Short mmCIF file of C-alpha atoms in Angstrom, two decimals:
data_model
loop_
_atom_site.label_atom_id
_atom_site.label_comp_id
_atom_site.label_asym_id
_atom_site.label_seq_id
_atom_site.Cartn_x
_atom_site.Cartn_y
_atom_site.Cartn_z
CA UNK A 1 -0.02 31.82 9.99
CA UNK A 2 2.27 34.04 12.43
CA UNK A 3 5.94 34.67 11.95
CA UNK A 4 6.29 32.38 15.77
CA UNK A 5 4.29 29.73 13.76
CA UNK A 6 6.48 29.58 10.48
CA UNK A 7 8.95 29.26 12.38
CA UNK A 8 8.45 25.74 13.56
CA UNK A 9 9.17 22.26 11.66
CA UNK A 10 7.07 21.01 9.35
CA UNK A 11 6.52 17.11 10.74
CA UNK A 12 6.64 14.68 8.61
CA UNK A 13 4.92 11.28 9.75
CA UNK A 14 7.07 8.48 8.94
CA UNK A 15 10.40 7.60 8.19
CA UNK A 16 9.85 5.39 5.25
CA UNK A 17 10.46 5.96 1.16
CA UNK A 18 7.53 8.84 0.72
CA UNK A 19 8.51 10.69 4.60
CA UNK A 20 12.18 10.62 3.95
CA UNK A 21 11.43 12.23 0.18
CA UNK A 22 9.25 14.54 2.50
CA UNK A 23 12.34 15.47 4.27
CA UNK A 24 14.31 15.98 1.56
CA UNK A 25 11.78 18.21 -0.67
CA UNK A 26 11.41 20.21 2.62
CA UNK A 27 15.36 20.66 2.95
CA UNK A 28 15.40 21.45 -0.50
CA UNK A 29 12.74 24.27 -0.58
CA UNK A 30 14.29 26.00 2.63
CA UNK A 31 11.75 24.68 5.60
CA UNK A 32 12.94 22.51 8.63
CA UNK A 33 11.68 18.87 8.84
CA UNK A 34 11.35 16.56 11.43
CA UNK A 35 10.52 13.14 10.57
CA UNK A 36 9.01 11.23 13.63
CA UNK A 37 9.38 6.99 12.76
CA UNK A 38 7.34 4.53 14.97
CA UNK A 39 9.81 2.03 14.52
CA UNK A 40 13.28 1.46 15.70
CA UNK A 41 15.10 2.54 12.21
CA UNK A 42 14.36 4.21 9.37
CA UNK A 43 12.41 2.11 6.90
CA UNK A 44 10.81 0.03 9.42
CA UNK A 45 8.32 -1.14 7.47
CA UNK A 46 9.90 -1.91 4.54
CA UNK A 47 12.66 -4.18 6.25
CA UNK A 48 9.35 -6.07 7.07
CA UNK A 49 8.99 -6.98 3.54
CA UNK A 50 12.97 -6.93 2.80
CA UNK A 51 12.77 -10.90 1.56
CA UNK A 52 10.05 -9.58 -1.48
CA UNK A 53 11.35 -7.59 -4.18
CA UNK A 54 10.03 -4.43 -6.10
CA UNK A 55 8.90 -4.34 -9.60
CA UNK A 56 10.28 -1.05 -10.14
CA UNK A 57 13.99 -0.78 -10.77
CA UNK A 58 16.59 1.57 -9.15
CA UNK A 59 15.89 4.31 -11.30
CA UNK A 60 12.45 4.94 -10.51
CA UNK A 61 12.63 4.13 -6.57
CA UNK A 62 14.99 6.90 -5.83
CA UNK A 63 13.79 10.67 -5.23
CA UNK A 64 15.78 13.65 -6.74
CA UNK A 65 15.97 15.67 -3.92
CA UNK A 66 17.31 12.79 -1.76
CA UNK A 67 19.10 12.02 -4.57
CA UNK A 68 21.24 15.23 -4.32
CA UNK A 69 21.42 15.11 -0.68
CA UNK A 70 23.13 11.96 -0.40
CA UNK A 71 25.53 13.26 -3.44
CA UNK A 72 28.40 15.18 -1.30
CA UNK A 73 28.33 11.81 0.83
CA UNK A 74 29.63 9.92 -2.41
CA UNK A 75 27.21 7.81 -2.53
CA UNK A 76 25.63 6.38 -5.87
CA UNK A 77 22.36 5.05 -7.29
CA UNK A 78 22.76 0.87 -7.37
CA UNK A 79 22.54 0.05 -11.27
CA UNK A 80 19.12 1.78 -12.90
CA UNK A 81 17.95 -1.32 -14.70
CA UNK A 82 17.94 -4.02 -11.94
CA UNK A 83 14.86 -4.31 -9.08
CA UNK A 84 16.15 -4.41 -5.54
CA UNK A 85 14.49 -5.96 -2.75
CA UNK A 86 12.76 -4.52 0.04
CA UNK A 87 15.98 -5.43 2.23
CA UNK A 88 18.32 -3.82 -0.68
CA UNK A 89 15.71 -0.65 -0.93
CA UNK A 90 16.03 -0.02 3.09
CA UNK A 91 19.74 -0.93 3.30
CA UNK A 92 21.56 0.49 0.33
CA UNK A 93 19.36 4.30 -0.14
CA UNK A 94 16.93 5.10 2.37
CA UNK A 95 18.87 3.72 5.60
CA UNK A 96 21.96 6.18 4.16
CA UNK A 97 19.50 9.20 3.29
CA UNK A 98 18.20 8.89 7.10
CA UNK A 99 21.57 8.98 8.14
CA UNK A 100 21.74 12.01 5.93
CA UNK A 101 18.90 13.80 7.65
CA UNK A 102 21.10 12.83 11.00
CA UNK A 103 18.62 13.92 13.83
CA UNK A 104 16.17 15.52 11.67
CA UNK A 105 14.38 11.64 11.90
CA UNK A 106 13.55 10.17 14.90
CA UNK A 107 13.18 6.79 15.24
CA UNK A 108 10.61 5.07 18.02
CA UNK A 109 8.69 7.79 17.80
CA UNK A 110 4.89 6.80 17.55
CA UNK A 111 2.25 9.75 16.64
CA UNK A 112 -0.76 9.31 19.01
CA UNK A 113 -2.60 12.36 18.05
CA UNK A 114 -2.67 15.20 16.16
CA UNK A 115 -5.05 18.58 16.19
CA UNK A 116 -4.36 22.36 16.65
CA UNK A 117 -3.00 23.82 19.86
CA UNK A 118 -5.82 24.60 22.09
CA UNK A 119 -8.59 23.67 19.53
CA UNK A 120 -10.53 20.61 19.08
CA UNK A 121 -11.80 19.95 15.81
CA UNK A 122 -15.23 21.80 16.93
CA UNK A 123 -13.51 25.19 17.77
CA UNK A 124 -13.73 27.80 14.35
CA UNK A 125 -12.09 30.88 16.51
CA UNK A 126 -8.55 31.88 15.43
CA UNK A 127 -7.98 28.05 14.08
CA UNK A 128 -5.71 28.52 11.24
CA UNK A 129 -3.06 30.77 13.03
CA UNK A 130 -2.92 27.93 15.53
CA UNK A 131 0.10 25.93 15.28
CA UNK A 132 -0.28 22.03 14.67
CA UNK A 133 0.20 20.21 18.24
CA UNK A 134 1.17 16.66 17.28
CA UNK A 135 1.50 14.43 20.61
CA UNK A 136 4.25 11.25 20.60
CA UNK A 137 5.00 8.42 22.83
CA UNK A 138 8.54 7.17 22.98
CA UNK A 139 9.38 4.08 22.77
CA UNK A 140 10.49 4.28 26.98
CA UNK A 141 6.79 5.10 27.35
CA UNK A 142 7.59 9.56 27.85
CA UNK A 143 5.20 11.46 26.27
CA UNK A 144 5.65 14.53 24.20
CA UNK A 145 4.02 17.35 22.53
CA UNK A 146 5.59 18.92 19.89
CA UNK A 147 4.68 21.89 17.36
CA UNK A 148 4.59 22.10 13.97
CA UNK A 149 3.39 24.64 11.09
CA UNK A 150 2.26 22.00 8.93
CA UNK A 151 2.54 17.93 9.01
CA UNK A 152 2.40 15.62 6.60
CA UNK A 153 1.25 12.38 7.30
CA UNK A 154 3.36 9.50 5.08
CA UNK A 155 3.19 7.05 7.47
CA UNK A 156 1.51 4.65 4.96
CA UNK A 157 -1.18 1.96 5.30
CA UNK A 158 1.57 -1.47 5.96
CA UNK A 159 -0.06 -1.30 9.92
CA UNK A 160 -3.65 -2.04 8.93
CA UNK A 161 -4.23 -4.95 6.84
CA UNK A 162 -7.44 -5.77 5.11
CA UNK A 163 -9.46 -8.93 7.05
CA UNK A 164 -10.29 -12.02 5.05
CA UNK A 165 -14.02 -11.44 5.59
CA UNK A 166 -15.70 -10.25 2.31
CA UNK A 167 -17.38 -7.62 3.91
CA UNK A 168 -14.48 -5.28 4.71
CA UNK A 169 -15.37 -6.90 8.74
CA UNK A 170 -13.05 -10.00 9.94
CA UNK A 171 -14.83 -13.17 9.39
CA UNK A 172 -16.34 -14.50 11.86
CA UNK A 173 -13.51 -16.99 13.74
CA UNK A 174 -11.00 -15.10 12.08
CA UNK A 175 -9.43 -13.56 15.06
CA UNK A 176 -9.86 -17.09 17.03
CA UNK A 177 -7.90 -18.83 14.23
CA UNK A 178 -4.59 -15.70 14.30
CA UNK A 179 -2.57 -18.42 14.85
CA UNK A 180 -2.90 -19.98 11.29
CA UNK A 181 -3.62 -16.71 9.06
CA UNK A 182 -0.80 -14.37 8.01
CA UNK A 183 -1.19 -10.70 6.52
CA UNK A 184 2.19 -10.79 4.78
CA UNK A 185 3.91 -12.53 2.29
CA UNK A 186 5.91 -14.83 3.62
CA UNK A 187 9.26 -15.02 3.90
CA UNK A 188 10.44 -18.90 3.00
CA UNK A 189 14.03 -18.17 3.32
CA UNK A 190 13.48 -18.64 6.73
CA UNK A 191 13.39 -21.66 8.21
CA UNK A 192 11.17 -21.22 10.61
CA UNK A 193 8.63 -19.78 8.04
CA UNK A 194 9.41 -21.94 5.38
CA UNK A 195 8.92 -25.29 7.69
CA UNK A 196 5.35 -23.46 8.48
CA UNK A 197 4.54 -23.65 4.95
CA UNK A 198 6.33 -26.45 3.47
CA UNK A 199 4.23 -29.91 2.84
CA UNK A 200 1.09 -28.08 3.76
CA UNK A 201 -2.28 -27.12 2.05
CA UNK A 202 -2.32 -22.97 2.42
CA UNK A 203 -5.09 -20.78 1.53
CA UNK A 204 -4.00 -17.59 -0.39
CA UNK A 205 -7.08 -14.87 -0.50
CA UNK A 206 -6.68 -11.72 -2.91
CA UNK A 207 -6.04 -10.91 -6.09
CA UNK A 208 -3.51 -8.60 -6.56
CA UNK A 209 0.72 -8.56 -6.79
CA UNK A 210 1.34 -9.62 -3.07
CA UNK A 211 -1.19 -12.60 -3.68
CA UNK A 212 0.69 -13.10 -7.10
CA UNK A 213 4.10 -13.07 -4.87
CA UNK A 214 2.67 -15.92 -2.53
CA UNK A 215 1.72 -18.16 -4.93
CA UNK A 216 5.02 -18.40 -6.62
CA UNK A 217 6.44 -18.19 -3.73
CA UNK A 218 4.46 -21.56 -2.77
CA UNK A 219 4.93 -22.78 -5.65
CA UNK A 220 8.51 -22.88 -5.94
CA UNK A 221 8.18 -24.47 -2.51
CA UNK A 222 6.37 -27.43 -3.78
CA UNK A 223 9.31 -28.19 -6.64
CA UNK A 224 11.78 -27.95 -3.47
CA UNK A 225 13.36 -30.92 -1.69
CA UNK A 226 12.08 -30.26 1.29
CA UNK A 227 8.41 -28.81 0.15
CA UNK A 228 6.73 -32.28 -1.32
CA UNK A 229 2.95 -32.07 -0.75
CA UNK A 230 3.21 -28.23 -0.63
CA UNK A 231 -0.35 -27.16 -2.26
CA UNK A 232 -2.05 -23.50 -2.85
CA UNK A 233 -5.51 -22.68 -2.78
CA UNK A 234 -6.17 -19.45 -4.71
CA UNK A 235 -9.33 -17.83 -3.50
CA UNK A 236 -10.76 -14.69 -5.21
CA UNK A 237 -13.55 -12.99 -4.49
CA UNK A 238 -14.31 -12.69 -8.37
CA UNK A 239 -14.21 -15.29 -11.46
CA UNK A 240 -10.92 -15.26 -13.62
CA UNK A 241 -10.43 -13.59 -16.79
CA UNK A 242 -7.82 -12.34 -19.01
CA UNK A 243 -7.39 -9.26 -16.36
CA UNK A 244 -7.17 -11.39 -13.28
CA UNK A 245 -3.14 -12.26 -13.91
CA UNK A 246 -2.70 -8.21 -14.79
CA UNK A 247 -0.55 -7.04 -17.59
CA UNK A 248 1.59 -10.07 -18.51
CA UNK A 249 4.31 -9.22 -21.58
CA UNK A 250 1.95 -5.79 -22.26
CA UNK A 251 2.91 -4.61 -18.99
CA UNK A 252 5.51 -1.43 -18.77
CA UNK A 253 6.93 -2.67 -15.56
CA UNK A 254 8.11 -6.12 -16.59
CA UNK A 255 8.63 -7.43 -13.01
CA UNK A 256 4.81 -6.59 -12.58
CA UNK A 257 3.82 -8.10 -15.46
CA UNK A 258 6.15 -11.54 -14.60
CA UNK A 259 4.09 -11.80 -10.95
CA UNK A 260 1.11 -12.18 -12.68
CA UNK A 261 2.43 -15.02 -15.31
CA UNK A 262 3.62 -16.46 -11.96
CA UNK A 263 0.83 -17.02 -10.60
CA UNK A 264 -0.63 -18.57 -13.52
CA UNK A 265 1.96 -20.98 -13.91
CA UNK A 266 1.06 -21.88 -10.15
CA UNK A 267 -2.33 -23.00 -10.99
CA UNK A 268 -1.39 -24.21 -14.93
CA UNK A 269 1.30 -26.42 -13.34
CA UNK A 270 -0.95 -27.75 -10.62
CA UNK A 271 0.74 -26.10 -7.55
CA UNK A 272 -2.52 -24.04 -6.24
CA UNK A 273 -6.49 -24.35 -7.58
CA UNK A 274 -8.60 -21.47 -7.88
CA UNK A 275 -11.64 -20.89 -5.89
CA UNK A 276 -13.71 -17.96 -7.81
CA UNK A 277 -16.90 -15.57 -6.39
CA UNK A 278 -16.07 -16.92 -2.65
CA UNK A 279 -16.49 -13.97 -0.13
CA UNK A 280 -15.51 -15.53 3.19
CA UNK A 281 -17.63 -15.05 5.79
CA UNK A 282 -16.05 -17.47 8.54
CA UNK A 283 -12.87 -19.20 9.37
CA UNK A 284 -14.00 -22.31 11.67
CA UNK A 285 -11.54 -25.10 12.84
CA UNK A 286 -12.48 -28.75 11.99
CA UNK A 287 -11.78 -31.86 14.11
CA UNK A 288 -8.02 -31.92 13.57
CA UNK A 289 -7.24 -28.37 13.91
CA UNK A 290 -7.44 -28.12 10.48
CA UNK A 291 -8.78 -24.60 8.84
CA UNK A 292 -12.31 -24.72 6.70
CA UNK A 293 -13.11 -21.22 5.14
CA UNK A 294 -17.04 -20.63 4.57
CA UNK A 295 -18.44 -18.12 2.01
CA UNK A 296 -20.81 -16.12 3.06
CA UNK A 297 -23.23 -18.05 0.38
CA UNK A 298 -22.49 -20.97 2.96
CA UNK A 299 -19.84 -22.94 0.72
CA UNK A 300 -17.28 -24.74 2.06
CA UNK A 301 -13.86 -25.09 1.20
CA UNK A 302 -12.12 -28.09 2.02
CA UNK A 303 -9.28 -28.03 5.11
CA UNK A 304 -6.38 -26.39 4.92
CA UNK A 305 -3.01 -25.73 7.47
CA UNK A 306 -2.11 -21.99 6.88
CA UNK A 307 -4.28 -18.78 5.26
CA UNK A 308 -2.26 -15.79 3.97
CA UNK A 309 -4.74 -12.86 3.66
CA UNK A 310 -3.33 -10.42 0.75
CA UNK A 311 -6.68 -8.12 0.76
CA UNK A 312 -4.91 -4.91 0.60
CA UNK A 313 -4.73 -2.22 3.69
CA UNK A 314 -6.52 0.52 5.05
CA UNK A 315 -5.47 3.65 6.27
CA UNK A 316 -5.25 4.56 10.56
CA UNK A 317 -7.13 7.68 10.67
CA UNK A 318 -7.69 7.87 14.32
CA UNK A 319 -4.89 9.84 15.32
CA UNK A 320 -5.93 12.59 13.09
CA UNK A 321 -9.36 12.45 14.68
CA UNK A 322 -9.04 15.89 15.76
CA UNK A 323 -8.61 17.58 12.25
CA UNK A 324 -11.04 18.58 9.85
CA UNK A 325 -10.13 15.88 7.07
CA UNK A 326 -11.72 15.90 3.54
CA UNK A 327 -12.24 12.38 2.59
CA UNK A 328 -13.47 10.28 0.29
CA UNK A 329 -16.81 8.23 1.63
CA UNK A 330 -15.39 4.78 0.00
CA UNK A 331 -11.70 4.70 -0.62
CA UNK A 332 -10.85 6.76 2.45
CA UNK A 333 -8.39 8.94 -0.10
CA UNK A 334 -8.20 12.87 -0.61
CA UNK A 335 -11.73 13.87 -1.98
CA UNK A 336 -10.12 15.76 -4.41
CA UNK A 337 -7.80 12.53 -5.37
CA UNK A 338 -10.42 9.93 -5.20
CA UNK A 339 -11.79 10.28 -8.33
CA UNK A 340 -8.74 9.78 -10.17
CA UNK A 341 -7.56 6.56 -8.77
CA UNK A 342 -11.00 4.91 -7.59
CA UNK A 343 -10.94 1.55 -8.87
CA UNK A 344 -14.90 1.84 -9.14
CA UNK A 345 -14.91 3.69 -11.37
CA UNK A 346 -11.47 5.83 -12.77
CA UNK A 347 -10.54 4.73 -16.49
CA UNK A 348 -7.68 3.27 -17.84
CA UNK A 349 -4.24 4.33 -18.47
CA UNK A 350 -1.80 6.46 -15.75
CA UNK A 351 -3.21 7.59 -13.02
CA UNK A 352 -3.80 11.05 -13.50
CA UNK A 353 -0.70 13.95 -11.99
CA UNK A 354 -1.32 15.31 -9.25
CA UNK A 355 -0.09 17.25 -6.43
CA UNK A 356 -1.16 19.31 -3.27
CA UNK A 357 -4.51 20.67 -4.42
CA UNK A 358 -5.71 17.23 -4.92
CA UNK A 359 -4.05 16.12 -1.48
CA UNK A 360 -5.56 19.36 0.51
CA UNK A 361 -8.20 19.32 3.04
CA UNK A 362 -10.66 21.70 4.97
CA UNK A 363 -8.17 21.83 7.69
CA UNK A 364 -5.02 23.74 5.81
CA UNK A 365 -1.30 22.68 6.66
CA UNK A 366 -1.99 18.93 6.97
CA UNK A 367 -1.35 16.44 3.96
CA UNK A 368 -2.13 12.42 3.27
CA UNK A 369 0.82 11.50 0.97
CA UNK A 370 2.43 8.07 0.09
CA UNK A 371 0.20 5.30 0.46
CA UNK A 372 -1.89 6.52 2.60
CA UNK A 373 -3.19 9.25 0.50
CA UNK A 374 -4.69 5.89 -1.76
CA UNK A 375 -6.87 5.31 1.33
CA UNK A 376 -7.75 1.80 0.11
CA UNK A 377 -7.17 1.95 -3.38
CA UNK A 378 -4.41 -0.19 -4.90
CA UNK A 379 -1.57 -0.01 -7.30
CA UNK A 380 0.78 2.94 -5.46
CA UNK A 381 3.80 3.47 -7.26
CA UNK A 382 7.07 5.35 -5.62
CA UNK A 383 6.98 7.94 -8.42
CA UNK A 384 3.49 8.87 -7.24
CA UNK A 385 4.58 9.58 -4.05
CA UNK A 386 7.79 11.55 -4.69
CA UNK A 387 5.50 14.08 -7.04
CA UNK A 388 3.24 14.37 -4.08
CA UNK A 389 5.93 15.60 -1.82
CA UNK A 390 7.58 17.65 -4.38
CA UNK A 391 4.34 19.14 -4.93
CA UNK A 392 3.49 19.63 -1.53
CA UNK A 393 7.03 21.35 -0.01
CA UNK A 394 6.58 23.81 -3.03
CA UNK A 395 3.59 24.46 -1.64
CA UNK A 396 4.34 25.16 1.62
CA UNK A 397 7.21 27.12 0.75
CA UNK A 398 4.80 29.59 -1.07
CA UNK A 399 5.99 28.49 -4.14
CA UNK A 400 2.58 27.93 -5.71
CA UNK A 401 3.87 27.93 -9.45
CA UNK A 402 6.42 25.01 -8.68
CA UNK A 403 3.35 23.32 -6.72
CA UNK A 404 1.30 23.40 -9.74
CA UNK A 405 3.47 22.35 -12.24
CA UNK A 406 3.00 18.24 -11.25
CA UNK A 407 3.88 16.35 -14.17
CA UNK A 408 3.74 12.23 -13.72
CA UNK A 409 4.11 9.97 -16.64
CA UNK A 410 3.10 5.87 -14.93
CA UNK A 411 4.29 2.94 -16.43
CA UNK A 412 0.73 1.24 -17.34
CA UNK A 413 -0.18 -2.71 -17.07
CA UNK A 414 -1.87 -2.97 -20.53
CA UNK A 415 -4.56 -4.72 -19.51
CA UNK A 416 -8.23 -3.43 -17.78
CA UNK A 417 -9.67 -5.12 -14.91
CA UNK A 418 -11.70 -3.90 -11.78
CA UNK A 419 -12.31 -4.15 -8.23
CA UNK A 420 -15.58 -2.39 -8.59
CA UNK A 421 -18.52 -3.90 -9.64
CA UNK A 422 -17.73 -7.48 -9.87
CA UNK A 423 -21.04 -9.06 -8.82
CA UNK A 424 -23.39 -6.93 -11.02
CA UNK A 425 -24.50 -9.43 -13.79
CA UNK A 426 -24.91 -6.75 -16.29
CA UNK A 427 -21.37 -5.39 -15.76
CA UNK A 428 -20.20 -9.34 -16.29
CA UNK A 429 -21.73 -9.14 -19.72
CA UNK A 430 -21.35 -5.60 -21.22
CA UNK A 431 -18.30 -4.68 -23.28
CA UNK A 432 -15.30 -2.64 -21.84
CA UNK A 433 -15.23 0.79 -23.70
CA UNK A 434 -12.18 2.94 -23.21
CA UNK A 435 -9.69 0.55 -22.74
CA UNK A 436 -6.06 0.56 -22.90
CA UNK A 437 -6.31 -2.59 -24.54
CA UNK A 438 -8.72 -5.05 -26.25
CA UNK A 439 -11.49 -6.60 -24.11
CA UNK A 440 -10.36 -9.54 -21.72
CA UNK A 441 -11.27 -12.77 -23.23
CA UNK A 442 -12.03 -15.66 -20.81
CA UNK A 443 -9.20 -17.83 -19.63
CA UNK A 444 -8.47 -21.26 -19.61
CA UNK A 445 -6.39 -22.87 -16.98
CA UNK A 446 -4.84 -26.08 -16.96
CA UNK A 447 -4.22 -28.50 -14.35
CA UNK A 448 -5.23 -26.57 -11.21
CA UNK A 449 -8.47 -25.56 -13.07
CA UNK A 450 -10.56 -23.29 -10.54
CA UNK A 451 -13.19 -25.38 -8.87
CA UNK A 452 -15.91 -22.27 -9.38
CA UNK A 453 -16.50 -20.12 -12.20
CA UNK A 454 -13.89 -19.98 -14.42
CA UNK A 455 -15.49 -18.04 -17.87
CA UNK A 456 -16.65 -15.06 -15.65
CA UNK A 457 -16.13 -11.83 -18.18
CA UNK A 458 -13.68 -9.00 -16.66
CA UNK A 459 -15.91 -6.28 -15.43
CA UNK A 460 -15.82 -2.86 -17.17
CA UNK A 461 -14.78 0.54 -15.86
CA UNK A 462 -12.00 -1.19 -13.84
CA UNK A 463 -8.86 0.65 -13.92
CA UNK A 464 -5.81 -0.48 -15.23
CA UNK A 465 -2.75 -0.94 -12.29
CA UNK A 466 -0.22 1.83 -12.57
#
């Protein structure tokens, strides 16, 4: 890298919790961010999930270095014990640390492409002492190039939901029937939303805490005045087992744990039945309008009004089309991170620290943090991502000591389940070794008992959430 080179920004992609960190670990080690937000604020897309809250508390959603940025401002952490929402996360710290940063963030700022100036991803001449060339569209439709010496991409996954098809593919109808599926959890403090939900039958398809979220969420619609006849159908692409509800009491994170017991209650109180092993392959409308999801083993569920698909998110990896990126075949991640947080395969317990090394790539200067760096693995935590960027702005600072010296301690759910290998019949009825806690046992629901199979052992090698 030239001296004209280091002294560009480094851009940071994304104004959310993990870029604005970015910013601040930059600040902090003596380099020049500039944050470049697709939205119109700061936060964007956590104000789109303001309505659910975290299940970490104030003092572990808050990142030092912003932390002492925001100091001389007089501003102070909300109470460490209590869990804001995504609303109280966006208004009351990272909507003041933005403000902070002043115009070191832009806001409706979308990244369209990034690569090094004058060379494609084919060219090997003189590449690394090329600056970064990162092209943005405004929101008032100008175009703009601007330079960088490294970027790091934080602009998260919330943009790219998972379909409802069990293939990773939308199911076949799925995009004909947008106007009954959701990709969020829903918001049923407003009306509008909550009249959308309330009194009908709603399909809820996924398995982890956002599916957890909508099924209390329905559920406490359906004890409601105005909810009567309000009805969940759970459907998992797996059976249920003592892992399916996650941690529970053993849980570290006792929000986390209380989603799972949530959902439980939905289907032991008779609010929502479970539907277990259904991979949908199509969404088809019936005479009335009505929704009818069909597995791809050609069962049928009966009609419902509404589907909420909580399937987890993928990263957008086409603007960085034009870099040399080292990724993981399945997950999408850091090929250097995937093995640590694959839920395939990676053991139980905290996910393992890590920092830049893990989050390099063939093509230097550019880093997946946040979110994104999970590709489509699950169970992100904030902490995670404010080591990655500490790790990272030591890095490029030259401060390869700091860098290396990534230590992460993750709350840990206290319970082993996987995604992986949930349809292998041998894997249903071996024995989990190297737990973090004795072997799921089978569980029994009450009133909303699942209408498939219900005894299905927990499959082994899953990891346990962190």
């Amino acid at each position: 890298m030239n001296a004209s080179t280091e002294a560009l920004p480094v851009v940071v992609i994304g104004a959310g919790p993990i870029g604005l960190a970015a910013a601040a670990q930059l600040i902090e080690q003596g380099l020049e961010p500039l944050a470049l937000e697709a939205g119109p604020t700061a936060a964007a897309a956590v104000r789109q999930w303001s309505h659910v809250r975290l299940f970490s508390p104030w003092s572990e959603v808050v990142d030092p270095a912003a932390e002492k940025l925001l100091a001389p401002t007089g501003w102070v952490r909300p109470g460490g014990a209590s869990y804001p929402s995504g609303g109280d996360w966006a208004d009351l710290y990272l909507q003041p640390l933005a403000d902070v940063l002043g115009d070191k963030v832009r806001t409706g700022a979308t990244v369209t492409g990034v690569s090094r100036t004058g060379r494609d991803r084919v060219v090997d001449a003189d590449r690394e002492a090329q600056p970064f060339v990162v092209h943005v569209t405004h929101a008032d439709g100008t175009e703009e190039r601007v330079l960088a010496r490294a970027v790091v991409d934080a602009s998260g996954t919330w943009s790219t939901p998972s379909p409802a098809g069990g293939s990773g593919l939308p199911a076949l109808g799925e995009k004909a029937a947008a106007d009954r599926i959701a990709y969020r959890v829903p918001d049923l403090k407003d009306p509008a939303v909550r009249a959308r939900y309330a009194g009908k039958r709603t399909a809820v398809i996924g398995s982890g805490a956002s599916a957890f979220t909508a099924l209390a969420y329905l559920a406490d619609l359906a004890t409601s005045d105005d909810g009567t006849g309000t009805h969940g159908v759970w459907v998992l692409r797996r059976g249920i087992s003592g892992s399916t509800f996650g941690g529970g009491e053993a849980d570290q994170l006792p929000a986390r744990g209380a989603l799972g017991l949530a959902a439980k209650a939905a289907v032991d109180n008779g609010h929502a039945d479970a539907v277990t092993g259904f991979r949908t392959g199509a969404v088809e409308r019936n005479s009335d309008g009505r929704l009818v999801l069909v597995g791809e083993d050609g069962r049928r569920l009966d009609p419902v009004d509404e589907v909420i698909v909580l399937t987890g998110f993928r990263p957008d990896l086409t603007f960085l089309n034009e870099l040399r990126l080292g990724l993981d075949e399945r997950l999408q991640a850091p090929t250097e991170l995937a093995p640590l947080i694959d839920p395939n395969q990676h053991s139980c317990g905290t996910v393992y620290p890590h920092g830049h090394r893990e989050l390099s790539h063939p093509e230097s200067g550019i880093y997946l943090v946040g979110m994104k760096s999970y590709g489509r693995a699950p169970t992100f935590l904030a902490m995670t991502g404010y080591e990655q960027v500490r790790s990272v702005a030591a890095a490029l600072a030259g401060d390869v000591e700091s860098a290396d010296r990534v230590e992460l301690t993750l709350p840990e759910t206290g319970v082993c389940g996987g995604a992986g290998l949930f349809d292998d019949p041998a894997t249903e009825e071996a024995g989990g070794g190297g737990c973090c806690a004795p072997e799921p046992a089978p569980v029994q629901l009450g009133v909303g008992a699942p209408s498939a199979v219900a005894n299905e052992q927990a499959p082994t090698g899953g990891c346990c959430g962190s």
